[in-house]
Coordinates of C-alpha atoms in Angstrom, one line a residue:
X1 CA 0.0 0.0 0.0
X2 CA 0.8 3.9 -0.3
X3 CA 1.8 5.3 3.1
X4 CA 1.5 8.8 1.5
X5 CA -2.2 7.9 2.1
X6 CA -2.7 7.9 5.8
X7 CA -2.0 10.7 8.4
X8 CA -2.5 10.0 12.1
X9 CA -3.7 13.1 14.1
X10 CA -3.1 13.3 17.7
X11 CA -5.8 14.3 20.1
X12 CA -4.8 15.3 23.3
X13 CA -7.3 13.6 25.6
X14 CA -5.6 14.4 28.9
X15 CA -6.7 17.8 30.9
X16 CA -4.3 20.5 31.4
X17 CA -3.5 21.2 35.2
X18 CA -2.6 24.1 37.3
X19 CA -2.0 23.8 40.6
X20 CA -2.3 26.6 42.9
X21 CA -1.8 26.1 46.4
X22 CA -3.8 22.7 47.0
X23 CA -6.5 23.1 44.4
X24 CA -5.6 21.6 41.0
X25 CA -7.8 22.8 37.9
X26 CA -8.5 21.0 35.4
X27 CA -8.5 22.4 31.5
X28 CA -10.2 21.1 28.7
X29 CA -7.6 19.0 26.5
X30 CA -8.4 20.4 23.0
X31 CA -10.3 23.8 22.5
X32 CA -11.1 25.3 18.7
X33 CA -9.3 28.1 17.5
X34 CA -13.0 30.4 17.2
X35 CA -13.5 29.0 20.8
X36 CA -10.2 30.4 21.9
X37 CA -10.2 33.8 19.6
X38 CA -13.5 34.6 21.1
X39 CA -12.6 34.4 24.6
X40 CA -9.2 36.2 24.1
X41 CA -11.4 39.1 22.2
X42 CA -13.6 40.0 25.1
X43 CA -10.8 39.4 27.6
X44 CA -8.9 42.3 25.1
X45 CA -12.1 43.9 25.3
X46 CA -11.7 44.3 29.5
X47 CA -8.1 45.1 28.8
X48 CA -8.6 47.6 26.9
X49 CA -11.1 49.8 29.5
X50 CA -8.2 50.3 31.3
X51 CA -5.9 51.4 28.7
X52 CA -8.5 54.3 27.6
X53 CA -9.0 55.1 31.3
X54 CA -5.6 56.1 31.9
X55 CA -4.4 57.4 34.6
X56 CA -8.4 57.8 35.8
X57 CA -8.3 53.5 36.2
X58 CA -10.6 53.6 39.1
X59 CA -12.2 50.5 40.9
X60 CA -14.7 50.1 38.0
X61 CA -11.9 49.5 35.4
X62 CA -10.2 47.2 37.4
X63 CA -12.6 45.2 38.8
X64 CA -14.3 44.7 35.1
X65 CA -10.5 43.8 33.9
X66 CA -10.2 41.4 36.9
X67 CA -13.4 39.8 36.1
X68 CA -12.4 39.8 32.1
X69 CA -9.5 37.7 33.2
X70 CA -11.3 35.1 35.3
X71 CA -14.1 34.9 32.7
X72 CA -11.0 33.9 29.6
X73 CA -10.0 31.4 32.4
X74 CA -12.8 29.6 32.9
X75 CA -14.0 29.3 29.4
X76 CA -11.1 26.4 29.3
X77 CA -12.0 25.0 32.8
X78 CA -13.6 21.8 32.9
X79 CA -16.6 21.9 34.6
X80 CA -15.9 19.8 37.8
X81 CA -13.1 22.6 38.2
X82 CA -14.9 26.3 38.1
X83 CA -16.5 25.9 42.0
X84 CA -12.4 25.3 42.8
X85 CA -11.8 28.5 40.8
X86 CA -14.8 30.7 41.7
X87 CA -13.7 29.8 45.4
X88 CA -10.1 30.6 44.7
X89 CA -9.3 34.0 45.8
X90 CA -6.3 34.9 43.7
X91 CA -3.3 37.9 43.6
X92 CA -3.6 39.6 40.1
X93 CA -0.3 38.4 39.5
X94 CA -1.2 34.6 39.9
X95 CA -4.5 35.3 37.5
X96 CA -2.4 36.9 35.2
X97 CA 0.2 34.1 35.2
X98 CA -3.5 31.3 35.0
X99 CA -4.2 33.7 31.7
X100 CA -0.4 33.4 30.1
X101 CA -0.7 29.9 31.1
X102 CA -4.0 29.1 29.5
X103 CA -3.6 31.7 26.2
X104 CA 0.2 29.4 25.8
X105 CA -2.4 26.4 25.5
X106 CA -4.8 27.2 23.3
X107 CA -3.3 29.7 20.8
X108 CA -1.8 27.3 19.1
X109 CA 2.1 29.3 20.1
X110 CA 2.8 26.6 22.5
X111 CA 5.3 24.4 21.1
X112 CA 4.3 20.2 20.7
X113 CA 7.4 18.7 22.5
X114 CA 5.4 19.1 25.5
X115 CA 7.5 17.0 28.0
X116 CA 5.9 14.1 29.7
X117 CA 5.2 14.6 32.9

């Protein structure tokens, strides 16, 4: 036969996991690239409030940027994982490493020699 013919995909199947503390969430394995553009648009969206703002980036602006951030999160999370997160009070500089973490993931920029664990 022609080999030329066949093409094996892989599928990750396996969540993503970040640990924080003693919670561990669980991200969906595989996400589409609309799923993923759309989330990162209205997360841009929250960004950019505070951009126009200024120097006038009151509570209003933050708190909708802080919300934007946790809402791009937990579009990935799987479901048994958003009470964890909801519950999870976390530093703006840990959400904004979750959101690096999860954007690497699904953009598609993250490279495939992921090490085995």
């Amino acid at each position: 036969g022609n080999d030329m013919s066949r093409k094996v995909f892989e599928i990750r199947t396996e969540p993503h996991e970040a640990v924080i503390g003693d919670v561990t969430l669980l991200f969906m394995s595989e996400t589409s690239g609309a799923a993923f553009a759309t989330a990162y648009s209205s997360l841009k969206e929250a960004q950019r409030l505070i951009t126009d703002a200024g120097e006038n980036a009151g509570a209003a602006e933050l708190t909708a940027v802080s919300n934007g951030m946790r809402a791009f999160v937990e579009s990935f999370l799987l479901t048994e994982s958003l009470d964890a997160f909801d519950a999870l009070k976390l530093p703006d500089r840990i959400l904004v490493q979750l959101l690096e973490f999860v954007a690497e993931l699904y953009s598609g920029k993250a490279g495939t020699s992921s090490s085995a664990s």
